[in-house]
Amino acid sequence: MQESKQKEYKRGMFYHQHPPELKSYFIMGTKALADEIANWPEAKKYSEKIAKLSDHIYQIAEDAIKVSEDELNVINHGDCHLNNMLFKYDDNGKPIDHIFVDFQMCVYTTPALDLLYFLNTSPSLDVIENKRNTLLNEYLDTLSATMKQLNYKTELPTMEELKAILKRRASYGMVISFTILPLMLCSKSESKDLDEIMGTGTFISPGLQSESYKKLMIKRLPLYDEWGLLG
């Protein structure tokens, strides 16, 4: 991609020149998570580690998604979750088409950004545990078809290489699990905008207290610790 075009897609959600208010959301959200986990008998041992990460959590995400010239880079959606996808269904309720909406966070970098964001916010526990390879294969097939359509000659990563990229950049998925996933798990009646979440000087996110969030995080936290992401 030409340098001038890259500059149009260099910001995304995690960018050092974004206003402090955005960074504060991630810092406060991570501190609130540490406080919440302290009440979970199965996971309270991780509370202190997460609290220590909180002041650096925005930088952790920013570092995890930096462009590497040794990897394939793509234009990512940047806010890739189910609420930003629209599906068309046939008369039997089978999805037959799909489009993305809300392109405010597009960014040119590793494909791990969208994949980790989506995998950590959108699939059910069953899908993420049993169909992850199916989703990754679908991504590679679609990427291959799109690159051929554009006559783009860069070599695609293999499945093994893609998994290695996701593992190297797994801290991004961790940050998304800490801070974005709770928003995704709120019911419509409980959902709040950022002013409501942060407006009182304390962080109020009903998603942190949800049983579905707790169930997911009790499975993920030991992995983050095993991978050395919690420090």
Short mmCIF file of N, CA and C in Angstrom, two decimals, residues 75-231:
data_model
loop_
_atom_site.label_atom_id
_atom_site.label_comp_id
_atom_site.label_asym_id
_atom_site.label_seq_id
_atom_site.Cartn_x
_atom_site.Cartn_y
_atom_site.Cartn_z
N ILE A 75 -6.30 -3.64 5.60
CA ILE A 75 -7.16 -2.61 6.18
C ILE A 75 -8.21 -3.32 7.04
N ASN A 76 -8.14 -3.09 8.34
CA ASN A 76 -9.06 -3.69 9.30
C ASN A 76 -10.28 -2.79 9.51
N HIS A 77 -11.39 -3.41 9.85
CA HIS A 77 -12.59 -2.65 10.22
C HIS A 77 -12.33 -1.85 11.49
N GLY A 78 -11.68 -2.47 12.47
CA GLY A 78 -11.27 -1.78 13.69
C GLY A 78 -12.22 -1.88 14.86
N ASP A 79 -13.50 -2.18 14.58
CA ASP A 79 -14.50 -2.34 15.65
C ASP A 79 -15.38 -3.53 15.26
N CYS A 80 -14.71 -4.67 15.09
CA CYS A 80 -15.28 -5.82 14.39
C CYS A 80 -16.02 -6.75 15.35
N HIS A 81 -17.29 -6.44 15.59
CA HIS A 81 -18.12 -7.30 16.43
C HIS A 81 -19.50 -7.43 15.78
N LEU A 82 -20.31 -8.31 16.31
CA LEU A 82 -21.58 -8.65 15.66
C LEU A 82 -22.52 -7.46 15.50
N ASN A 83 -22.48 -6.51 16.43
CA ASN A 83 -23.38 -5.36 16.33
C ASN A 83 -23.04 -4.47 15.14
N ASN A 84 -21.85 -4.63 14.58
CA ASN A 84 -21.45 -3.86 13.40
C ASN A 84 -21.52 -4.70 12.13
N MET A 85 -22.34 -5.74 12.16
CA MET A 85 -22.57 -6.58 10.99
C MET A 85 -24.07 -6.71 10.76
N LEU A 86 -24.46 -6.66 9.51
CA LEU A 86 -25.85 -6.88 9.13
C LEU A 86 -25.94 -8.12 8.26
N PHE A 87 -26.93 -8.96 8.53
CA PHE A 87 -27.09 -10.21 7.81
C PHE A 87 -28.42 -10.23 7.05
N LYS A 88 -28.39 -10.82 5.88
CA LYS A 88 -29.60 -11.06 5.09
C LYS A 88 -29.92 -12.55 5.15
N TYR A 89 -31.19 -12.87 5.36
CA TYR A 89 -31.60 -14.27 5.54
C TYR A 89 -32.58 -14.69 4.44
N ASP A 90 -32.54 -15.98 4.10
CA ASP A 90 -33.54 -16.49 3.16
C ASP A 90 -34.83 -16.84 3.91
N ASP A 91 -35.80 -17.39 3.21
CA ASP A 91 -37.11 -17.67 3.81
C ASP A 91 -37.04 -18.73 4.91
N ASN A 92 -35.96 -19.49 4.94
CA ASN A 92 -35.79 -20.52 5.96
C ASN A 92 -34.95 -20.06 7.14
N GLY A 93 -34.61 -18.77 7.14
CA GLY A 93 -33.82 -18.23 8.24
C GLY A 93 -32.34 -18.49 8.12
N LYS A 94 -31.88 -18.92 6.96
CA LYS A 94 -30.46 -19.17 6.75
C LYS A 94 -29.79 -17.90 6.25
N PRO A 95 -28.66 -17.48 6.86
CA PRO A 95 -27.98 -16.28 6.38
C PRO A 95 -27.39 -16.49 5.00
N ILE A 96 -27.66 -15.54 4.09
CA ILE A 96 -27.18 -15.67 2.71
C ILE A 96 -26.31 -14.49 2.29
N ASP A 97 -26.26 -13.45 3.10
CA ASP A 97 -25.40 -12.31 2.76
C ASP A 97 -25.07 -11.55 4.04
N HIS A 98 -24.03 -10.73 3.97
CA HIS A 98 -23.52 -10.05 5.16
C HIS A 98 -22.79 -8.79 4.73
N ILE A 99 -22.97 -7.70 5.47
CA ILE A 99 -22.19 -6.49 5.25
C ILE A 99 -21.73 -5.94 6.59
N PHE A 100 -20.63 -5.18 6.55
CA PHE A 100 -20.17 -4.45 7.73
C PHE A 100 -20.76 -3.05 7.72
N VAL A 101 -20.93 -2.48 8.91
CA VAL A 101 -21.32 -1.08 9.05
C VAL A 101 -20.39 -0.42 10.06
N ASP A 102 -20.40 0.92 10.10
CA ASP A 102 -19.64 1.70 11.08
C ASP A 102 -18.14 1.56 10.86
N PHE A 103 -17.62 2.38 9.94
CA PHE A 103 -16.21 2.29 9.55
C PHE A 103 -15.36 3.40 10.14
N GLN A 104 -15.67 3.85 11.34
CA GLN A 104 -14.94 4.97 11.93
C GLN A 104 -13.56 4.59 12.45
N MET A 105 -13.31 3.31 12.68
CA MET A 105 -12.07 2.87 13.33
C MET A 105 -11.14 2.11 12.39
N CYS A 106 -11.35 2.21 11.09
CA CYS A 106 -10.52 1.45 10.15
C CYS A 106 -9.04 1.77 10.33
N VAL A 107 -8.21 0.73 10.23
CA VAL A 107 -6.78 0.93 10.44
C VAL A 107 -6.00 -0.13 9.66
N TYR A 108 -4.89 0.32 9.07
CA TYR A 108 -4.03 -0.56 8.29
C TYR A 108 -2.97 -1.17 9.20
N THR A 109 -3.08 -2.46 9.43
CA THR A 109 -2.10 -3.16 10.27
C THR A 109 -2.34 -4.66 10.15
N THR A 110 -1.86 -5.40 11.11
CA THR A 110 -2.01 -6.85 11.12
C THR A 110 -3.47 -7.31 11.08
N PRO A 111 -3.77 -8.38 10.35
CA PRO A 111 -5.14 -8.92 10.38
C PRO A 111 -5.53 -9.45 11.75
N ALA A 112 -4.54 -9.62 12.62
CA ALA A 112 -4.85 -10.07 13.98
C ALA A 112 -5.78 -9.11 14.70
N LEU A 113 -5.75 -7.83 14.32
CA LEU A 113 -6.59 -6.84 15.01
C LEU A 113 -8.06 -7.22 14.91
N ASP A 114 -8.57 -7.35 13.69
CA ASP A 114 -10.00 -7.68 13.54
C ASP A 114 -10.30 -9.09 14.04
N LEU A 115 -9.41 -10.02 13.77
CA LEU A 115 -9.67 -11.40 14.18
C LEU A 115 -9.74 -11.53 15.69
N LEU A 116 -8.78 -10.95 16.39
CA LEU A 116 -8.78 -11.03 17.86
C LEU A 116 -9.95 -10.26 18.46
N TYR A 117 -10.28 -9.12 17.87
CA TYR A 117 -11.42 -8.34 18.35
C TYR A 117 -12.70 -9.17 18.22
N PHE A 118 -12.90 -9.74 17.04
CA PHE A 118 -14.11 -10.52 16.80
C PHE A 118 -14.15 -11.78 17.68
N LEU A 119 -13.05 -12.52 17.71
CA LEU A 119 -13.03 -13.78 18.46
C LEU A 119 -13.22 -13.57 19.95
N ASN A 120 -12.83 -12.40 20.45
CA ASN A 120 -12.95 -12.13 21.88
C ASN A 120 -14.22 -11.38 22.27
N THR A 121 -15.07 -11.06 21.29
CA THR A 121 -16.31 -10.35 21.63
C THR A 121 -17.58 -11.03 21.15
N SER A 122 -17.50 -11.84 20.10
CA SER A 122 -18.73 -12.18 19.38
C SER A 122 -19.16 -13.64 19.37
N PRO A 123 -18.27 -14.61 19.19
CA PRO A 123 -18.75 -16.00 19.13
C PRO A 123 -19.21 -16.51 20.49
N SER A 124 -20.13 -17.47 20.45
CA SER A 124 -20.53 -18.15 21.69
C SER A 124 -19.37 -18.99 22.19
N LEU A 125 -19.46 -19.42 23.43
CA LEU A 125 -18.41 -20.26 24.02
C LEU A 125 -18.24 -21.54 23.21
N ASP A 126 -19.35 -22.13 22.76
CA ASP A 126 -19.27 -23.35 21.96
C ASP A 126 -18.54 -23.11 20.64
N VAL A 127 -18.85 -22.01 19.99
CA VAL A 127 -18.20 -21.71 18.70
C VAL A 127 -16.71 -21.46 18.89
N ILE A 128 -16.35 -20.68 19.88
CA ILE A 128 -14.94 -20.35 20.07
C ILE A 128 -14.13 -21.58 20.46
N GLU A 129 -14.75 -22.52 21.17
CA GLU A 129 -14.02 -23.72 21.60
C GLU A 129 -13.99 -24.79 20.52
N ASN A 130 -15.01 -24.83 19.66
CA ASN A 130 -15.12 -25.95 18.72
C ASN A 130 -15.09 -25.56 17.24
N LYS A 131 -15.28 -24.27 16.94
CA LYS A 131 -15.37 -23.86 15.53
C LYS A 131 -14.36 -22.76 15.18
N ARG A 132 -13.38 -22.53 16.04
CA ARG A 132 -12.42 -21.45 15.80
C ARG A 132 -11.68 -21.66 14.48
N ASN A 133 -11.24 -22.88 14.21
CA ASN A 133 -10.53 -23.14 12.96
C ASN A 133 -11.41 -22.91 11.75
N THR A 134 -12.70 -23.22 11.88
CA THR A 134 -13.64 -22.96 10.78
C THR A 134 -13.70 -21.48 10.46
N LEU A 135 -13.76 -20.64 11.50
CA LEU A 135 -13.80 -19.20 11.29
C LEU A 135 -12.50 -18.70 10.66
N LEU A 136 -11.37 -19.21 11.12
CA LEU A 136 -10.08 -18.77 10.57
C LEU A 136 -9.93 -19.22 9.11
N ASN A 137 -10.39 -20.42 8.80
CA ASN A 137 -10.35 -20.88 7.41
C ASN A 137 -11.22 -20.03 6.51
N GLU A 138 -12.39 -19.65 7.03
CA GLU A 138 -13.29 -18.78 6.26
C GLU A 138 -12.62 -17.44 5.99
N TYR A 139 -11.93 -16.92 7.01
CA TYR A 139 -11.22 -15.65 6.83
C TYR A 139 -10.15 -15.78 5.75
N LEU A 140 -9.34 -16.84 5.81
CA LEU A 140 -8.27 -17.01 4.83
C LEU A 140 -8.84 -17.20 3.42
N ASP A 141 -9.92 -17.96 3.29
CA ASP A 141 -10.54 -18.17 1.98
C ASP A 141 -11.05 -16.86 1.39
N THR A 142 -11.71 -16.06 2.23
CA THR A 142 -12.24 -14.77 1.76
C THR A 142 -11.11 -13.81 1.42
N LEU A 143 -10.07 -13.79 2.25
CA LEU A 143 -8.92 -12.94 1.99
C LEU A 143 -8.26 -13.33 0.67
N SER A 144 -8.09 -14.62 0.44
CA SER A 144 -7.48 -15.11 -0.80
C SER A 144 -8.30 -14.69 -2.01
N ALA A 145 -9.61 -14.86 -1.94
CA ALA A 145 -10.48 -14.50 -3.07
C ALA A 145 -10.43 -13.00 -3.34
N THR A 146 -10.42 -12.21 -2.28
CA THR A 146 -10.37 -10.75 -2.44
C THR A 146 -9.05 -10.31 -3.05
N MET A 147 -7.95 -10.90 -2.60
CA MET A 147 -6.63 -10.54 -3.14
C MET A 147 -6.52 -10.91 -4.62
N LYS A 148 -7.08 -12.04 -5.00
CA LYS A 148 -7.06 -12.43 -6.41
C LYS A 148 -7.89 -11.46 -7.24
N GLN A 149 -9.03 -11.06 -6.70
CA GLN A 149 -9.90 -10.11 -7.40
C GLN A 149 -9.19 -8.78 -7.63
N LEU A 150 -8.36 -8.38 -6.67
CA LEU A 150 -7.62 -7.12 -6.77
C LEU A 150 -6.27 -7.29 -7.46
N ASN A 151 -5.97 -8.52 -7.90
CA ASN A 151 -4.69 -8.82 -8.54
C ASN A 151 -3.52 -8.47 -7.63
N TYR A 152 -3.68 -8.79 -6.35
CA TYR A 152 -2.67 -8.48 -5.33
C TYR A 152 -1.82 -9.72 -5.13
N LYS A 153 -0.49 -9.59 -5.30
CA LYS A 153 0.39 -10.75 -5.41
C LYS A 153 1.03 -11.19 -4.09
N THR A 154 0.85 -10.46 -3.02
CA THR A 154 1.49 -10.82 -1.75
C THR A 154 1.03 -12.22 -1.31
N GLU A 155 1.98 -13.00 -0.81
CA GLU A 155 1.68 -14.36 -0.40
C GLU A 155 0.84 -14.37 0.88
N LEU A 156 -0.16 -15.21 0.88
CA LEU A 156 -1.03 -15.35 2.05
C LEU A 156 -0.34 -16.12 3.16
N PRO A 157 -0.64 -15.81 4.42
CA PRO A 157 -0.16 -16.67 5.50
C PRO A 157 -0.89 -18.02 5.46
N THR A 158 -0.19 -19.06 5.86
CA THR A 158 -0.85 -20.36 6.04
C THR A 158 -1.66 -20.32 7.33
N MET A 159 -2.46 -21.34 7.56
CA MET A 159 -3.22 -21.42 8.81
C MET A 159 -2.27 -21.41 10.01
N GLU A 160 -1.17 -22.15 9.91
CA GLU A 160 -0.20 -22.20 11.01
C GLU A 160 0.42 -20.83 11.25
N GLU A 161 0.75 -20.13 10.17
CA GLU A 161 1.33 -18.79 10.31
C GLU A 161 0.32 -17.81 10.90
N LEU A 162 -0.93 -17.92 10.47
CA LEU A 162 -1.97 -17.03 11.01
C LEU A 162 -2.16 -17.27 12.51
N LYS A 163 -2.17 -18.53 12.91
CA LYS A 163 -2.30 -18.84 14.34
C LYS A 163 -1.11 -18.30 15.13
N ALA A 164 0.08 -18.36 14.53
CA ALA A 164 1.27 -17.84 15.20
C ALA A 164 1.18 -16.33 15.37
N ILE A 165 0.64 -15.64 14.35
CA ILE A 165 0.44 -14.19 14.44
C ILE A 165 -0.53 -13.87 15.57
N LEU A 166 -1.62 -14.60 15.63
CA LEU A 166 -2.62 -14.37 16.69
C LEU A 166 -2.02 -14.62 18.07
N LYS A 167 -1.17 -15.62 18.18
CA LYS A 167 -0.55 -15.92 19.48
C LYS A 167 0.41 -14.81 19.89
N ARG A 168 1.22 -14.32 18.93
CA ARG A 168 2.18 -13.25 19.24
C ARG A 168 1.47 -11.98 19.69
N ARG A 169 0.29 -11.77 19.17
CA ARG A 169 -0.43 -10.52 19.43
C ARG A 169 -1.63 -10.75 20.36
N ALA A 170 -1.58 -11.83 21.11
CA ALA A 170 -2.71 -12.23 21.95
C ALA A 170 -3.06 -11.20 23.02
N SER A 171 -2.09 -10.35 23.39
CA SER A 171 -2.39 -9.33 24.41
C SER A 171 -3.48 -8.38 23.94
N TYR A 172 -3.62 -8.21 22.61
CA TYR A 172 -4.71 -7.36 22.11
C TYR A 172 -6.06 -8.00 22.42
N GLY A 173 -6.18 -9.30 22.19
CA GLY A 173 -7.42 -9.99 22.53
C GLY A 173 -7.72 -9.91 24.01
N MET A 174 -6.68 -9.95 24.83
CA MET A 174 -6.87 -9.83 26.28
C MET A 174 -7.46 -8.47 26.63
N VAL A 175 -6.91 -7.41 26.06
CA VAL A 175 -7.42 -6.06 26.34
C VAL A 175 -8.88 -5.94 25.91
N ILE A 176 -9.20 -6.51 24.76
CA ILE A 176 -10.58 -6.47 24.28
C ILE A 176 -11.50 -7.24 25.22
N SER A 177 -11.05 -8.38 25.71
CA SER A 177 -11.85 -9.15 26.67
C SER A 177 -12.08 -8.37 27.96
N PHE A 178 -11.06 -7.65 28.39
CA PHE A 178 -11.17 -6.87 29.63
C PHE A 178 -12.15 -5.70 29.49
N THR A 179 -12.17 -5.05 28.33
CA THR A 179 -12.79 -3.72 28.25
C THR A 179 -13.96 -3.60 27.27
N ILE A 180 -13.95 -4.37 26.19
CA ILE A 180 -15.01 -4.27 25.18
C ILE A 180 -16.06 -5.36 25.37
N LEU A 181 -15.61 -6.56 25.69
CA LEU A 181 -16.55 -7.67 25.87
C LEU A 181 -17.66 -7.37 26.87
N PRO A 182 -17.39 -6.72 28.02
CA PRO A 182 -18.49 -6.40 28.94
C PRO A 182 -19.59 -5.56 28.28
N LEU A 183 -19.22 -4.67 27.38
CA LEU A 183 -20.23 -3.86 26.68
C LEU A 183 -21.10 -4.74 25.79
N MET A 184 -20.48 -5.74 25.16
CA MET A 184 -21.20 -6.61 24.25
C MET A 184 -22.21 -7.50 24.98
N LEU A 185 -21.94 -7.77 26.25
CA LEU A 185 -22.78 -8.71 27.01
C LEU A 185 -23.89 -8.02 27.80
N CYS A 186 -23.96 -6.70 27.71
CA CYS A 186 -25.05 -5.97 28.37
C CYS A 186 -26.35 -6.15 27.58
N SER A 187 -27.44 -6.32 28.28
CA SER A 187 -28.73 -6.30 27.60
C SER A 187 -29.04 -4.86 27.18
N LYS A 188 -29.98 -4.70 26.26
CA LYS A 188 -30.33 -3.36 25.79
C LYS A 188 -30.82 -2.48 26.92
N SER A 189 -31.53 -3.08 27.86
CA SER A 189 -32.06 -2.29 28.98
C SER A 189 -30.96 -1.83 29.92
N GLU A 190 -29.82 -2.55 29.94
CA GLU A 190 -28.72 -2.21 30.84
C GLU A 190 -27.64 -1.37 30.17
N SER A 191 -27.63 -1.32 28.85
CA SER A 191 -26.52 -0.69 28.13
C SER A 191 -26.45 0.80 28.45
N LYS A 192 -25.21 1.30 28.51
CA LYS A 192 -24.95 2.70 28.83
C LYS A 192 -23.97 3.27 27.82
N ASP A 193 -24.03 4.60 27.62
CA ASP A 193 -23.00 5.22 26.80
C ASP A 193 -21.80 5.55 27.69
N LEU A 194 -20.73 6.05 27.08
CA LEU A 194 -19.49 6.27 27.84
C LEU A 194 -19.68 7.31 28.94
N ASP A 195 -20.50 8.32 28.70
CA ASP A 195 -20.74 9.33 29.73
C ASP A 195 -21.39 8.71 30.96
N GLU A 196 -22.33 7.79 30.74
CA GLU A 196 -22.99 7.13 31.86
C GLU A 196 -22.04 6.18 32.58
N ILE A 197 -21.17 5.52 31.82
CA ILE A 197 -20.23 4.56 32.42
C ILE A 197 -19.19 5.28 33.27
N MET A 198 -18.70 6.43 32.78
CA MET A 198 -17.57 7.09 33.44
C MET A 198 -17.93 8.41 34.09
N GLY A 199 -19.15 8.88 33.88
CA GLY A 199 -19.50 10.24 34.26
C GLY A 199 -19.40 10.57 35.73
N THR A 200 -19.55 9.58 36.60
CA THR A 200 -19.52 9.85 38.04
C THR A 200 -18.12 9.82 38.61
N GLY A 201 -17.13 9.54 37.76
CA GLY A 201 -15.76 9.39 38.27
C GLY A 201 -15.45 7.97 38.66
N THR A 202 -16.48 7.13 38.71
CA THR A 202 -16.29 5.69 38.91
C THR A 202 -16.77 4.98 37.65
N PHE A 203 -16.34 3.75 37.49
CA PHE A 203 -16.64 3.01 36.27
C PHE A 203 -17.82 2.09 36.52
N ILE A 204 -18.93 2.32 35.80
CA ILE A 204 -20.15 1.55 36.02
C ILE A 204 -20.50 0.81 34.73
N SER A 205 -20.20 -0.48 34.69
CA SER A 205 -20.52 -1.29 33.52
C SER A 205 -21.22 -2.57 33.96
N PRO A 206 -22.54 -2.67 33.75
CA PRO A 206 -23.28 -3.86 34.19
C PRO A 206 -22.71 -5.15 33.62
N GLY A 207 -22.07 -5.06 32.46
CA GLY A 207 -21.52 -6.26 31.84
C GLY A 207 -20.50 -6.97 32.70
N LEU A 208 -19.78 -6.21 33.51
CA LEU A 208 -18.76 -6.82 34.37
C LEU A 208 -19.37 -7.77 35.39
N GLN A 209 -20.60 -7.51 35.79
CA GLN A 209 -21.25 -8.35 36.79
C GLN A 209 -22.09 -9.49 36.19
N SER A 210 -22.13 -9.56 34.87
CA SER A 210 -22.99 -10.58 34.25
C SER A 210 -22.39 -11.97 34.40
N GLU A 211 -23.25 -12.95 34.55
CA GLU A 211 -22.80 -14.34 34.70
C GLU A 211 -22.12 -14.84 33.43
N SER A 212 -22.61 -14.39 32.28
CA SER A 212 -22.00 -14.84 31.02
C SER A 212 -20.57 -14.32 30.89
N TYR A 213 -20.34 -13.09 31.35
CA TYR A 213 -18.98 -12.54 31.31
C TYR A 213 -18.08 -13.31 32.27
N LYS A 214 -18.57 -13.54 33.46
CA LYS A 214 -17.79 -14.28 34.46
C LYS A 214 -17.42 -15.67 33.93
N LYS A 215 -18.37 -16.34 33.30
CA LYS A 215 -18.13 -17.69 32.78
C LYS A 215 -17.02 -17.67 31.73
N LEU A 216 -17.05 -16.69 30.85
CA LEU A 216 -16.02 -16.59 29.82
C LEU A 216 -14.66 -16.27 30.41
N MET A 217 -14.62 -15.32 31.33
CA MET A 217 -13.34 -14.86 31.86
C MET A 217 -12.68 -15.90 32.76
N ILE A 218 -13.47 -16.69 33.45
CA ILE A 218 -12.89 -17.74 34.29
C ILE A 218 -12.14 -18.75 33.42
N LYS A 219 -12.57 -18.91 32.17
CA LYS A 219 -11.84 -19.77 31.24
C LYS A 219 -10.63 -19.06 30.62
N ARG A 220 -10.74 -17.77 30.39
CA ARG A 220 -9.68 -17.06 29.67
C ARG A 220 -8.53 -16.62 30.57
N LEU A 221 -8.81 -16.23 31.78
CA LEU A 221 -7.76 -15.69 32.65
C LEU A 221 -6.60 -16.66 32.88
N PRO A 222 -6.86 -17.95 33.14
CA PRO A 222 -5.71 -18.86 33.29
C PRO A 222 -4.85 -18.94 32.03
N LEU A 223 -5.46 -18.82 30.85
CA LEU A 223 -4.69 -18.83 29.61
C LEU A 223 -3.82 -17.59 29.50
N TYR A 224 -4.40 -16.42 29.80
CA TYR A 224 -3.61 -15.19 29.75
C TYR A 224 -2.42 -15.28 30.70
N ASP A 225 -2.65 -15.87 31.85
CA ASP A 225 -1.56 -16.02 32.83
C ASP A 225 -0.51 -17.01 32.31
N GLU A 226 -0.97 -18.11 31.75
CA GLU A 226 -0.06 -19.13 31.21
C GLU A 226 0.78 -18.55 30.08
N TRP A 227 0.20 -17.68 29.27
CA TRP A 227 0.92 -17.08 28.14
C TRP A 227 1.83 -15.93 28.58
N GLY A 228 1.81 -15.58 29.85
CA GLY A 228 2.67 -14.52 30.35
C GLY A 228 2.14 -13.12 30.12
N LEU A 229 0.86 -13.00 29.82
CA LEU A 229 0.30 -11.69 29.49
C LEU A 229 -0.05 -10.86 30.72
N LEU A 230 -0.18 -11.51 31.87
CA LEU A 230 -0.57 -10.79 33.08
C LEU A 230 0.63 -10.28 33.88
N GLY A 231 1.82 -10.48 33.35
CA GLY A 231 3.02 -9.98 34.02
C GLY A 231 3.60 -10.94 35.02
#
